[in-house]
Each structure stands twice: as C-alpha cells, then as structure tokens.
Short mmCIF file of C-alpha atoms in Angstrom, two decimals:
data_model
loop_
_atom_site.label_atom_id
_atom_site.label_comp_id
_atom_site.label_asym_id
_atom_site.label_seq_id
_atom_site.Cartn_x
_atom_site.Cartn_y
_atom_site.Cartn_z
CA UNK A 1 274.06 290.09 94.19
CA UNK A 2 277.38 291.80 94.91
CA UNK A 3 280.36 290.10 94.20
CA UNK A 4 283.30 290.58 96.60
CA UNK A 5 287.39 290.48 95.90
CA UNK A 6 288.51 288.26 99.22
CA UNK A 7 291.71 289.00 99.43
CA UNK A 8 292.32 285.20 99.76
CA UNK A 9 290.00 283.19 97.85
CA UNK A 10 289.15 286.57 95.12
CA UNK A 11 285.90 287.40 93.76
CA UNK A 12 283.46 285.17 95.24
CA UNK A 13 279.16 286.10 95.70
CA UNK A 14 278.31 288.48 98.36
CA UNK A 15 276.31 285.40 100.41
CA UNK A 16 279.68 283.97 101.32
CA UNK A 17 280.19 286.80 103.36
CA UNK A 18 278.92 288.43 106.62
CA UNK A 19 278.72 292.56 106.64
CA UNK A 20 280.91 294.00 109.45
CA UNK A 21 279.56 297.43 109.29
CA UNK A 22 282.55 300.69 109.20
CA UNK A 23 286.10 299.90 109.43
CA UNK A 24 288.22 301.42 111.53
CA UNK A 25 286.00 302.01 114.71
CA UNK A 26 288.91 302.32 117.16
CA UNK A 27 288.66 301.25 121.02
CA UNK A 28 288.58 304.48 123.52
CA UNK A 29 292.29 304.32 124.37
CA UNK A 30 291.13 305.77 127.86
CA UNK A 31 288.29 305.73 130.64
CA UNK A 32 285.76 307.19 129.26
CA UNK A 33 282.48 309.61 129.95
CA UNK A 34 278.98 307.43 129.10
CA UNK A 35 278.58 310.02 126.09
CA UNK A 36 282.30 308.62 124.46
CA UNK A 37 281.35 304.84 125.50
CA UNK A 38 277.97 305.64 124.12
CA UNK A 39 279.57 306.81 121.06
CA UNK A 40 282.15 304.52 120.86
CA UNK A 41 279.29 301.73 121.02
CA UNK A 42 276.47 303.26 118.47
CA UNK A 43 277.46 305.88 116.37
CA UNK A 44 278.62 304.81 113.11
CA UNK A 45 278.83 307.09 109.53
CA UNK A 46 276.30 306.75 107.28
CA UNK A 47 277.42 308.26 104.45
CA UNK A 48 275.45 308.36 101.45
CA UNK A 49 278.14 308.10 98.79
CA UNK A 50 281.99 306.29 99.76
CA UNK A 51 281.97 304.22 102.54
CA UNK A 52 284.97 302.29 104.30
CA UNK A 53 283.28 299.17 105.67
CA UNK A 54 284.56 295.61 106.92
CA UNK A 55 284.03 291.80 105.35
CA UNK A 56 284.44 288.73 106.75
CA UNK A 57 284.48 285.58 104.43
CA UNK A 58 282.61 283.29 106.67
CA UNK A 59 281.59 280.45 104.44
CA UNK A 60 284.96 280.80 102.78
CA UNK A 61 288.63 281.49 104.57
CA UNK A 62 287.16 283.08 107.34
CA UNK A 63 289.33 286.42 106.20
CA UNK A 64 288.40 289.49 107.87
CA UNK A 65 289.23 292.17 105.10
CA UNK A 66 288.32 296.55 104.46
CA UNK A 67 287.12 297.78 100.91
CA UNK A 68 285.40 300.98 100.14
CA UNK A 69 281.89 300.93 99.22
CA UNK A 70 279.80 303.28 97.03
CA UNK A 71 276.12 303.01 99.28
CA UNK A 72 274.31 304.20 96.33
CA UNK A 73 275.95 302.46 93.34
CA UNK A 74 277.16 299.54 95.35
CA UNK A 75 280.52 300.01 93.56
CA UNK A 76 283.24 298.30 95.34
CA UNK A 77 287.26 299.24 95.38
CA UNK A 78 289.91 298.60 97.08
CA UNK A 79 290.06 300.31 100.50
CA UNK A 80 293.66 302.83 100.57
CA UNK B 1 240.65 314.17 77.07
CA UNK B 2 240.97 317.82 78.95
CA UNK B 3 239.34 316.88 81.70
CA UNK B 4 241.80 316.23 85.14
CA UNK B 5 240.10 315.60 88.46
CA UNK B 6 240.90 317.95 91.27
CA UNK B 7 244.00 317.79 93.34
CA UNK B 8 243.51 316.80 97.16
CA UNK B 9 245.85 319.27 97.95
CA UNK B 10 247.80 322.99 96.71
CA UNK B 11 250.87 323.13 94.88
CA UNK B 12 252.16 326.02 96.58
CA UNK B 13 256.05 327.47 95.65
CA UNK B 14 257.70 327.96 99.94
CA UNK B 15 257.40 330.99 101.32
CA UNK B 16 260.31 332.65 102.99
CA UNK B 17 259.57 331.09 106.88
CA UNK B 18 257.40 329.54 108.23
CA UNK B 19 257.28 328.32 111.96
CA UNK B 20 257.72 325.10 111.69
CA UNK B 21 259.67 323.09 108.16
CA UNK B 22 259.19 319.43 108.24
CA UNK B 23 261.66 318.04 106.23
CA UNK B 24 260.29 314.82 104.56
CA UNK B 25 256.41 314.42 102.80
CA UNK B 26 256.41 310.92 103.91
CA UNK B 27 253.46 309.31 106.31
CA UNK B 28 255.06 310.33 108.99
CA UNK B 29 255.96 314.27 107.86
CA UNK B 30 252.12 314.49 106.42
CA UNK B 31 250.47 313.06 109.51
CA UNK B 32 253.19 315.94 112.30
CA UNK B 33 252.01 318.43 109.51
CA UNK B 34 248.14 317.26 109.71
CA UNK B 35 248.02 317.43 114.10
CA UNK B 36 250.51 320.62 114.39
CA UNK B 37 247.19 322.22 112.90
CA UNK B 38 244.40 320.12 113.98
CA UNK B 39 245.62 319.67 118.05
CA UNK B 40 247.73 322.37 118.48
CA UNK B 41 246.80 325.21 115.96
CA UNK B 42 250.36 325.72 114.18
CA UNK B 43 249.14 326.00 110.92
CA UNK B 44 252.50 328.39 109.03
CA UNK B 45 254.02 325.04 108.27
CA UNK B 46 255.42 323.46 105.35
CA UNK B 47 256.35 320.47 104.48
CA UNK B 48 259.74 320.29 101.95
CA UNK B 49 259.62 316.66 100.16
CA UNK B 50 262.50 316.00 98.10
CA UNK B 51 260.77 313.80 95.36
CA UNK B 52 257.35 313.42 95.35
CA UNK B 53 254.52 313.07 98.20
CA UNK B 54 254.94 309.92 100.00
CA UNK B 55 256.50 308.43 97.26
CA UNK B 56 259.59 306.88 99.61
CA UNK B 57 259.19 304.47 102.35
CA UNK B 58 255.33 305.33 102.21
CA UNK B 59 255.12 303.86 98.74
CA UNK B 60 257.22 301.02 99.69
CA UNK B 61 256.09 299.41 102.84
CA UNK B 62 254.41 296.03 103.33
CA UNK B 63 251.15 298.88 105.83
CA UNK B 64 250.56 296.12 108.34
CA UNK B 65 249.45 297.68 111.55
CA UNK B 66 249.68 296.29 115.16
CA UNK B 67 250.74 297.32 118.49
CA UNK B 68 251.83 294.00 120.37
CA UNK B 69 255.30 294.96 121.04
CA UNK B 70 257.09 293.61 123.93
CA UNK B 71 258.08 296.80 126.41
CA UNK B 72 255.58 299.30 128.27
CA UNK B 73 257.09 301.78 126.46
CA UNK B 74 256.46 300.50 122.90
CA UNK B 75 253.20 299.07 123.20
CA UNK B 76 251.63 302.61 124.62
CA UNK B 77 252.78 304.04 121.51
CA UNK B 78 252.15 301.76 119.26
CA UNK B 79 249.03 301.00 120.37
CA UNK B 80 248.39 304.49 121.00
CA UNK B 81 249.02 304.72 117.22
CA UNK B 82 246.21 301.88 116.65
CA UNK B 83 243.64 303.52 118.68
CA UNK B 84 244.20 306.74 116.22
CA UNK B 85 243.91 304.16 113.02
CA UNK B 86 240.54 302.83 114.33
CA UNK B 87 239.27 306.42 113.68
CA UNK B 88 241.41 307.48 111.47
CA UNK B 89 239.23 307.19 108.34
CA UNK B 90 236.08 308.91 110.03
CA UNK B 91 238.43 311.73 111.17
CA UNK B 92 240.08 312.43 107.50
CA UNK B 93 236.68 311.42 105.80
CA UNK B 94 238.50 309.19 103.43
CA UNK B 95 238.04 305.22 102.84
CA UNK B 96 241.50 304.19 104.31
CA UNK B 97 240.51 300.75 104.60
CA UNK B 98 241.93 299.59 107.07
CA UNK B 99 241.44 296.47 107.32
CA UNK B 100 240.93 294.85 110.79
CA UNK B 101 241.59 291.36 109.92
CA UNK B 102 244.26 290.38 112.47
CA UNK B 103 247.77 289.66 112.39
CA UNK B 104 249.51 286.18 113.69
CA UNK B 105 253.39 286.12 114.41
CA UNK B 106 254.32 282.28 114.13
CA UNK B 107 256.59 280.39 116.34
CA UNK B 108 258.49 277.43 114.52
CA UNK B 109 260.43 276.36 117.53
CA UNK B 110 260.65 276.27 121.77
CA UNK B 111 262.34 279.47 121.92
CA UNK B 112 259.59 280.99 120.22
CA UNK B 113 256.72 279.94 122.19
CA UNK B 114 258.01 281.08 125.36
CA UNK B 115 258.97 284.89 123.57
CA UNK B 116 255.32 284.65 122.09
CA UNK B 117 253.21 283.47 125.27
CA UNK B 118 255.22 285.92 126.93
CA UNK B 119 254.96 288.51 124.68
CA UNK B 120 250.53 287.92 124.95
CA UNK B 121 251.01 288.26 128.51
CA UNK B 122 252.70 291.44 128.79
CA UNK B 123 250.44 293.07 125.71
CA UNK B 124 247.25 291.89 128.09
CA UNK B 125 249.05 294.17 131.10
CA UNK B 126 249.04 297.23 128.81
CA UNK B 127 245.40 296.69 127.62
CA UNK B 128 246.56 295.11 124.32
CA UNK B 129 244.35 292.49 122.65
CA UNK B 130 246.65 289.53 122.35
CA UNK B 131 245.55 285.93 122.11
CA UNK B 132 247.83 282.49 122.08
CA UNK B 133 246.93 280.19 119.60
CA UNK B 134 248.38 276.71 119.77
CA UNK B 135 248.86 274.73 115.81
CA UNK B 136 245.36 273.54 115.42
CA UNK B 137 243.96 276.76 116.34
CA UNK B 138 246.07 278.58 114.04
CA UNK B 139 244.65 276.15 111.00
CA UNK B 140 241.29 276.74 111.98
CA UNK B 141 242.39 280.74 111.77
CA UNK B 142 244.36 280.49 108.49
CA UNK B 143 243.79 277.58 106.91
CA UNK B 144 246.11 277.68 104.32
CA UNK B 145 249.17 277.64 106.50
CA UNK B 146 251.12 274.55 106.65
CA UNK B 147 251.22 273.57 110.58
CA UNK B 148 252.46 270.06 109.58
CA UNK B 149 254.59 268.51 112.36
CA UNK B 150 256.85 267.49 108.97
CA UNK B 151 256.99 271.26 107.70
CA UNK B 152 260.40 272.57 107.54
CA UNK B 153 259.53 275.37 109.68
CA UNK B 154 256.32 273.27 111.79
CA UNK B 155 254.33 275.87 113.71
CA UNK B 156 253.81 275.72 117.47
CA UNK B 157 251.59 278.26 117.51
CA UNK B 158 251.51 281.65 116.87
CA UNK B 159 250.65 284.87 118.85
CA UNK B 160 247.58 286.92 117.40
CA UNK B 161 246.40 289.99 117.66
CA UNK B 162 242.92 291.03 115.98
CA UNK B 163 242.62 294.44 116.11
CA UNK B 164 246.00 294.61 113.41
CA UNK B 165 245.81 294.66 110.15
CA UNK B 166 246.67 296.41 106.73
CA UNK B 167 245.61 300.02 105.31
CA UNK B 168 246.14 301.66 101.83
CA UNK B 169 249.20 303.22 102.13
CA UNK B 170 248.27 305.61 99.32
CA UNK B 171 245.30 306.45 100.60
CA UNK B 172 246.48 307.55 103.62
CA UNK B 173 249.17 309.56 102.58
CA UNK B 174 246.76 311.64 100.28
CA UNK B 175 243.89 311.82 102.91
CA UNK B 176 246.47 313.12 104.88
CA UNK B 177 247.95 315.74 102.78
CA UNK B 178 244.86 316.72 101.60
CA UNK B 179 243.83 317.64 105.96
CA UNK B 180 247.28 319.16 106.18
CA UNK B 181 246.65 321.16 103.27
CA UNK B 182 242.97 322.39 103.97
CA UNK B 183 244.48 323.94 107.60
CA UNK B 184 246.91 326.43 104.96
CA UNK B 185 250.10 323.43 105.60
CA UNK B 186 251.99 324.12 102.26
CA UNK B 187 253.08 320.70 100.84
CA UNK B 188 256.31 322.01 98.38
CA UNK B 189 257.37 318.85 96.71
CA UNK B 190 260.81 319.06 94.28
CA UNK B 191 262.40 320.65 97.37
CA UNK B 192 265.75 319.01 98.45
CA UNK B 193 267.14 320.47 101.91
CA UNK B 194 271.07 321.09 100.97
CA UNK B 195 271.82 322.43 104.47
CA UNK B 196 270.77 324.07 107.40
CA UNK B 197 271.76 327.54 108.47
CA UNK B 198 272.84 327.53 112.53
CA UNK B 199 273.66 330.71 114.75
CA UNK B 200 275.64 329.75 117.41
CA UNK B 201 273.93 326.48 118.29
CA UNK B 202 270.11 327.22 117.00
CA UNK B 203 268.93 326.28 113.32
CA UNK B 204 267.45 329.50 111.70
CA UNK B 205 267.05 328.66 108.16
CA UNK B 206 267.03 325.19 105.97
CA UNK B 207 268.79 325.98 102.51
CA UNK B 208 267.19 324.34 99.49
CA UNK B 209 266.90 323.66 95.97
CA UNK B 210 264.23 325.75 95.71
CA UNK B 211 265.66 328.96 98.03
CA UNK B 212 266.33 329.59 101.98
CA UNK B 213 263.64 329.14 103.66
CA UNK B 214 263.61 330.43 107.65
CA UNK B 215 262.60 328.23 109.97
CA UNK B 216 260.99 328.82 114.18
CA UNK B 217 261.77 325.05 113.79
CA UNK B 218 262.97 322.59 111.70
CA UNK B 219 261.56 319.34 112.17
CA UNK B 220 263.22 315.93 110.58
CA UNK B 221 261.57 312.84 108.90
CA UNK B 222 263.22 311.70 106.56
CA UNK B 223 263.44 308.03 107.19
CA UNK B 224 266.15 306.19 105.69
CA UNK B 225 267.90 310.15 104.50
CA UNK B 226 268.24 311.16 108.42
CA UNK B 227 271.86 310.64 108.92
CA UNK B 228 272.83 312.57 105.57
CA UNK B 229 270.31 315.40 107.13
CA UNK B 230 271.46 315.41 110.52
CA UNK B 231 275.23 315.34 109.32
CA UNK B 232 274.74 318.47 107.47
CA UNK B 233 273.97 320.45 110.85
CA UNK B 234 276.61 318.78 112.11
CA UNK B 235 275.09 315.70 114.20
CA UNK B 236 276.08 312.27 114.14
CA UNK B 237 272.65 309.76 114.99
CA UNK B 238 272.92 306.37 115.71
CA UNK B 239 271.63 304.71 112.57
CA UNK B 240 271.90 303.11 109.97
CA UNK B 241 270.27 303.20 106.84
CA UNK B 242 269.95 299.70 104.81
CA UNK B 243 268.00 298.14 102.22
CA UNK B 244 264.46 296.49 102.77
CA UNK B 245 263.16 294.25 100.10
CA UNK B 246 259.48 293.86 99.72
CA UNK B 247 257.18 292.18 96.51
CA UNK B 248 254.00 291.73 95.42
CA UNK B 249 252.38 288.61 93.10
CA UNK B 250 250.24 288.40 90.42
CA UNK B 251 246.44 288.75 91.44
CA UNK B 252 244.68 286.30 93.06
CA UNK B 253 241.33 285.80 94.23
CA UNK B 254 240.72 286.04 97.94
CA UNK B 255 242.91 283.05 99.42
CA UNK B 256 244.79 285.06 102.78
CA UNK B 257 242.16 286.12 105.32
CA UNK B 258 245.03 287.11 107.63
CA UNK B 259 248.31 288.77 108.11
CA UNK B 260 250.78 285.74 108.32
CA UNK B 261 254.67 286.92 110.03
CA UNK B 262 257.39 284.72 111.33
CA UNK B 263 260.39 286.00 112.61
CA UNK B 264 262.51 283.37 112.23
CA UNK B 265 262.15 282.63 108.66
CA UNK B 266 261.90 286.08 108.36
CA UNK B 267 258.71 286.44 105.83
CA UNK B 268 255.62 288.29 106.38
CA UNK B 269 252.82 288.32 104.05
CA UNK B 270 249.07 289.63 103.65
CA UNK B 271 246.60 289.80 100.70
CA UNK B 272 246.31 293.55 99.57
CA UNK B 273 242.56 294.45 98.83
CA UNK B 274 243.29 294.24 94.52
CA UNK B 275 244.46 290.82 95.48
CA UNK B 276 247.58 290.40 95.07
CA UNK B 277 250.21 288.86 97.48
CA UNK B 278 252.12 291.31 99.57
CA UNK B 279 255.48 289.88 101.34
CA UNK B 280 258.41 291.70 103.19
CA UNK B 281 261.93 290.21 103.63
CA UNK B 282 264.50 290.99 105.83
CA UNK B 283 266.95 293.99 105.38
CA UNK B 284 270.04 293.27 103.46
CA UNK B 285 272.80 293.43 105.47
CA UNK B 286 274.78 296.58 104.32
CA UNK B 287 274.28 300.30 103.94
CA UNK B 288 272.53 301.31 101.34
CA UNK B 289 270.93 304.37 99.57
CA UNK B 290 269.96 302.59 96.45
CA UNK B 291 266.45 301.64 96.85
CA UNK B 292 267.80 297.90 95.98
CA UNK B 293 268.83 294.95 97.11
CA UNK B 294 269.81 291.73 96.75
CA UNK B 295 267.80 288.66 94.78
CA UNK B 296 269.76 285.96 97.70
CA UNK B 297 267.04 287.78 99.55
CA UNK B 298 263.96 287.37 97.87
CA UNK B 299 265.06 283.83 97.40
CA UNK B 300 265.73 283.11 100.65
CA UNK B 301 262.36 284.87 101.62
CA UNK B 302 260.67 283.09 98.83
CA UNK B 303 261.82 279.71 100.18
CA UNK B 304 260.37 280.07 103.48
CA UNK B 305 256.87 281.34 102.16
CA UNK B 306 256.43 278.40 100.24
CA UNK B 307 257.40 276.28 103.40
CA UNK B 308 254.76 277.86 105.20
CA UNK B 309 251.96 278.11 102.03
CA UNK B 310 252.64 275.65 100.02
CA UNK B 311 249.35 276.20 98.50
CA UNK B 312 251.79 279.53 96.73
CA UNK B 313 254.23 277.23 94.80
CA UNK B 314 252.56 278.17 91.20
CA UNK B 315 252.09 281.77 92.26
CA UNK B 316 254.15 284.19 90.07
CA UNK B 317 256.16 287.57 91.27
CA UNK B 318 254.97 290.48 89.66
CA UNK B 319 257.43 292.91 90.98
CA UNK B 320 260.01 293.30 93.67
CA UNK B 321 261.40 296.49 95.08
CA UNK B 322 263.17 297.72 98.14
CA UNK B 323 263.30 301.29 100.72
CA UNK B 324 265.61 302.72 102.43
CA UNK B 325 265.59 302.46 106.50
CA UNK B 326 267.10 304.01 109.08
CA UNK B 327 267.97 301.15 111.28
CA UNK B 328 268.69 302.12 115.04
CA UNK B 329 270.61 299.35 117.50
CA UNK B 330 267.97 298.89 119.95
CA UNK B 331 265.12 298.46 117.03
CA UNK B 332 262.91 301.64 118.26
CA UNK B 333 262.68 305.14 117.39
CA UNK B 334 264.43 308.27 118.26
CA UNK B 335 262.10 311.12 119.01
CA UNK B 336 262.74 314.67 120.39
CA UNK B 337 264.57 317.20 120.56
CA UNK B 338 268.64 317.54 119.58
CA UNK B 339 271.82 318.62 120.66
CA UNK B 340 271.00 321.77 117.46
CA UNK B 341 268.53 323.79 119.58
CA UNK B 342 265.50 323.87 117.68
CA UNK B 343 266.37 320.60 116.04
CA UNK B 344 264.12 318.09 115.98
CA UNK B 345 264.61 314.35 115.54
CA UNK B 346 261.94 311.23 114.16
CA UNK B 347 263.46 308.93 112.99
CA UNK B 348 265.04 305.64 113.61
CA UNK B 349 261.36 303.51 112.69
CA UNK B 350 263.38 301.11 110.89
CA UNK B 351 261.48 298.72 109.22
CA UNK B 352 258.46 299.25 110.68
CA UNK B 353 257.01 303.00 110.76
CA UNK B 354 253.89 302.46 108.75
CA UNK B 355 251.77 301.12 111.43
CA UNK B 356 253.01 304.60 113.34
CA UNK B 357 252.20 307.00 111.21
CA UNK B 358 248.78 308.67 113.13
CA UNK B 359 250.94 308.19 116.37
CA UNK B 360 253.99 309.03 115.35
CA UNK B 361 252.60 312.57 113.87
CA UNK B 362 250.88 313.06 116.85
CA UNK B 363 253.78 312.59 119.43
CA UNK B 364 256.11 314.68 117.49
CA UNK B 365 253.38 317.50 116.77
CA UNK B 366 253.10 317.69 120.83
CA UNK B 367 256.63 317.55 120.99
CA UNK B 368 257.11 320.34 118.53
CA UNK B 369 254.77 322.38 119.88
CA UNK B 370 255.49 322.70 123.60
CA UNK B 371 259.29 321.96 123.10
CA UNK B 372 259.58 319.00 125.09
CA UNK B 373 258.67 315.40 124.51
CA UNK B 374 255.05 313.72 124.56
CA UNK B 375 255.27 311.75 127.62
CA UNK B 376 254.32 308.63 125.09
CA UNK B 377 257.87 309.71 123.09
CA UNK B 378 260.10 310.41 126.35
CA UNK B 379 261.71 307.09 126.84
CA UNK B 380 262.42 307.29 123.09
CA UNK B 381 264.65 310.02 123.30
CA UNK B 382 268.02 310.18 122.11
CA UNK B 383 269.71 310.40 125.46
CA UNK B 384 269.42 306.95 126.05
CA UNK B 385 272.14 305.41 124.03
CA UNK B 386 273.96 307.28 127.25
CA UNK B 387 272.02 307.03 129.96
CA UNK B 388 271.83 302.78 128.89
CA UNK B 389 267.97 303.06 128.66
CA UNK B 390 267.65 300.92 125.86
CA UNK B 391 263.99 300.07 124.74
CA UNK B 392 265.34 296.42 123.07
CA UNK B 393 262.59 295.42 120.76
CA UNK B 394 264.41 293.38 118.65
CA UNK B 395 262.19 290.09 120.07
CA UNK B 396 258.64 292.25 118.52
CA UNK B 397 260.51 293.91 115.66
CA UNK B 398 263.00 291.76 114.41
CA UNK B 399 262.96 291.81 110.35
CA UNK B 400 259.36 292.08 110.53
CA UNK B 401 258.30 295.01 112.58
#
C-alpha cells in the first residue's frame, strides 16, 4: 500500500484516499467542436514514467490535493 | 540431459518489411497474426513482442470466457468470439481445454436482479444462452456458495450462462503461435518498438531495438502499453492503463464446478484444471505500469470470497500478481483504423480481453486487410467518443469483465 503526504493530516495509507485521475484538466474556456468536448471529456495522459495526478482525502479532511507520481515505481513527490 | 523437445514455433531475427507488423505477441497479436494468414492470405507478417510470447496480460488473466454482455453491439462480438472458442481447439489441433462449465454473475441486492433478469432477456434477443436462476437454484448449481438470507452479501439469484467457461491461457497462446508460425508469420520476441517512422501523415517504418523494420501496416496490441505506443506517433487514446490484481491458492481437489462472479463485491473465481483456486479483484484505482498493486485489494477481495464460500476460510494463497490494462471510459474496446493513416488501433479490452482473443484476431485481421472495419468492430471505433456513441458496458463488465 502507498502511503500519501495530505497536505493536512500528512502521511496517512493510500485507502484513505480516492484517486482523481490527472491534474490540471482545464475546462474549454469556449464553445467548443464535439472533437474538443470529446477531448476535453476522455482523453487523459498516460504516461508511463512522471505523472501529475489529483487526491482527495475522503475518509480523512476531505482535502483535494496534486503530487507527482512515478506509474512504474509508484514513487511519490511533491507536485511543482 | 541434451535432449530439448521441439519448439511450436521459429525463432526468426525481423526482416527489413513486412506488410503487416503487429506490435504486441499477446493473445490478441498471435490470434490477428494466425487469421491475417488463415482468412485472408497475408502471410509477410511479423509479430514484434517486447518480452516474451504472451507472457503479459496473456499470462496474467483470470481466461474466463462468456459473451452475455448487455448491448447488441457487444454481445455479437463477444459471442461471436465464443462461437470461434467452441472450435477453436479442433481448428489449431491443440487440447485448449476449454472448459464449458458455465459461468453465474450473482446478484446480492434489488438493483441487481433487475440489471441481471434484464441482462438474460436481452442476451436471449441476440441468440445468447442466458438463464435466471433464483437462490435455491443457484445452490442446487453451486453448492458451495453461501445463499444464506444471513450472508453478508445474500444472493438473489444470479444470471448464468452455460456455454462460458475457462481455457488454458498458455495453451492457447502457443497453439496459436505455433498456426501463425506454420503460415511463414515471424514471431521476433526481445523486440521493443521505440518509435514509428511517419511521412506526412502515413506510418512507413516501426523503429526497434532490434533495427527499422518497414511496415504496409502497423498494427497495435499492446494492451495495457497502447497509450505509450500511440503517443510515440503522436496520438493521444482515451485510456487508461491501471493495475489488475489476480491470485491463485494452493491445490485443491475438485470443490468449484462453476465460474462464480459478483460485481458488487467485486470477486470472481473458478477452479483451474491443476486445481487450484483462481480469483480476480478489481483494478486499483491509479495508473500504473508496474505489474503491482495493492494488498487493501486482495484483502478486500479476499473478504468477500470468504462471504460467499465460506467453505475457503482454511484455504491458503499461493501467489498473487497483477497486469497492466488499458482501461477505456465506456468499458469496451477501440478497434480500427487511426487518425496515422495506416495506423491501426486494438485496444482498450480492459480487464476483460481473454475471452476475445479468437474474435478479437479475427475482427482486426478483416479490418486490416480490407482497410475498413469488420462490421462486428464498427460501432467500436474510435470516433465515438465524438460522435456520443458510447457502447456503456460498465453494468456486464464492471471489475469483472
């Protein structure tokens, strides 16, 4: 099991949180064709290596929070 | 000792092109490899495996086989894929054995007896077997399952289908490799695919450890390593790739005539032919590459077995280990062709390609070979994350696909 820095309650076990999937996944600032919506909707990275990625300690403070993920060693640090 | 027995198959070192390059020697690779040659004649293929044959998601999967999924669309492939399975081990003149035995999907609670009755009704529509079993019917089927009305997780009844079952993985990857192979498929295994070479918009080449290679075609399944492929000729898909935990027991004498699944305790289990105890779990939650995953997991997975089969509670783990799969958001596949001209896309099977692997080969083998989609793999295309076409089988697939 992963443990997890909250940036509230600290390092606490991965199953107090819920995965969030990548961070920064920003809402079309304008109409939009179906091929942008359908973007904005399903494509995500999938990086094999680094991955910025969101948190949210839901049996805990209920703290929404970004780190960076390695997806192969499942190292965690602190997202820039 | 001197003596080895033969190889199935060639070792061969790749040849500068071929035709068609199927990147990935998984089920899925071996079996587009096997019916490019047998249905449609393409036989300067090759097959680039990074690692070893079918030692990924092949090696790894829990090789239960139905085709009771909810949609049109699904259960014609699927069960398209189960017709092929019935005569699959007559056709490769190997002992797959696949084991008919039939394959129940629990329901624990209101919500899943309505999904589950309907779900028999709409697989009777498309010609799929499908029965409705209520509790006592399902003890007189499995006997060992708890349907006490005191069980943590009491069972309503349960959905079966008797035609599903389990195979030998291994045995079919090699019975397929070794068909691919004797119709002059080269099978290069140590062979990563670094990159792909593209004029203007069309692939041309794949770049390797092992050399360029050219390609008529290049042809992707890769399973739970699409995204990194795809993202090298410059595509972004809409997966993602994420642990799934599976684990066997110790060996046991024959105590599971059936395949046991519930959805929503999210454990599936069957008795592999040696004997022991096969179970999946659910994915874990995050992205991952690392073939691992979390013990919460098993626990959790664990927990809800033993609700069910309490009869288990003494039963040791012998080994637990986890894949890599490419997870898409509507829980079904992505087949055809790309935005890369000469491109091609399977992927997307989740957590749940096994039971496709005669199908799936043969939908993308028609689909490589008269550059356009099988009518069975049209709705699956990637165009409908667009167009809102969605083929939502997260009610049939859910963990346990």
């Amino acid at each position: 099991m992963m443990s997890l820095d909250c940036p509230h309650c600290g390092p606490r076990d991965e199953n107090e949180f819920h995965y969030g999937g990548q961070a920064g996944v920003a809402y079309p600032a304008h109409e939009t064709t179906d091929e942008e919506w359908a973007a904005y909707v399903f494509l995500r990275d999938n990086p094999k290596g680094w991955f910025r990625e969101r948190w949210f300690h839901v049996h805990g403070c209920r703290t929404w929070f970004t780190v960076e993920r390695h997806t192969v060693t499942h190292e965690i640090r602190k997202a820039p | 000792m001197t003596h080895h027995p033969d190889f199935l198959w060639r070792d061969p070192d790749p040849r500068p092109a071929y035709d068609v390059v199927i990147v990935g020697g998984g089920g899925h690779g071996l079996a587009t490899a096997y019916y490019l040659a047998r249905n449609h004649g393409i036989t300067n293929v090759a097959v680039l495996e990074r690692g070893w044959l079918a030692g990924g998601n092949m090696a790894r999967n829990t090789t239960i086989i139905r085709s009771n999924y909810l949609w049109d669309e699904s259960a014609a492939i699927y069960e398209h894929s189960l017709k092929l399975w019935e005569g699959l081990s007559a056709e490769l003149d190997y002992d797959l054995s696949f084991s008919r035995r039939g394959v129940l999907n629990l329901a624990h609670h209101l919500g899943d007896v309505r999904e589950g009755r309907r779900r028999v009704n709409a697989n009777l529509l498309n010609g799929v077997d499908a029965e409705w079993l209520d509790a006592d019917e399902v003890r007189k089927f499995c006997p060992i399952v708890n349907v006490s009305e005191r069980a943590r997780h009491p069972v309503l009844g349960a959905t079966l289908q008797r035609r599903g079952g389990i195979a030998k993985h291994d045995h079919v990857a090699w019975a397929l490799a070794r068909g691919a192979d004797a119709y002059g498929v080269d099978l290069i295994q140590g062979c990563e695919v670094t990159g792909f070479e593209l004029r203007k918009n069309r692939v041309v080449a794949v770049r390797t450890s092992r050399g360029r290679i050219a390609a008529g075609k290049v042809a992707l399944a890769a399973a739970g390593h699409t995204s990194v492929l795809a993202a090298q000729a410059g595509l972004r898909l809409p997966l993602q790739s994420h642990p799934l935990q599976a684990l066997v027991s110790e060996l046991l004498e024959p105590v599971l005539n059936c395949v046991v699944m519930s959805n929503a305790v999210h454990v599936y289990v069957s008795q592999a032919h040696k004997g022991e105890l096969v179970m999946g779990a659910s994915i874990d939650a995050y992205n991952s590459y690392g073939q691992r995953g979390g013990v919460h997991v098993i626990e959790a997975q664990m927990a809800a077995a033993l609700e069910l089969f309490p009869i288990f509670s003494r039963v040791r783990v012998l080994r637990t280990w986890a894949g890599v799969v490419d997870v898409s958001p509507d829980a079904s596949p992505i087949i055809g062709r790309t935005p890369v001209e000469n491109l091609y896309l399977n992927a997307g099977w989740g957590t749940g390609g096994f039971k496709a692997t005669p199908g799936a080969g043969w939908v993308y083998a028609h689909t490589l070979a008269h550059e356009r989609p099988h009518p069975l793999a049209e709705p699956f295309g990637l165009e409908r994350f667009s167009t809102g076409a969605l083929i939502d089988e997260h009610g049939a697939a859910a963990v346990a696909h």
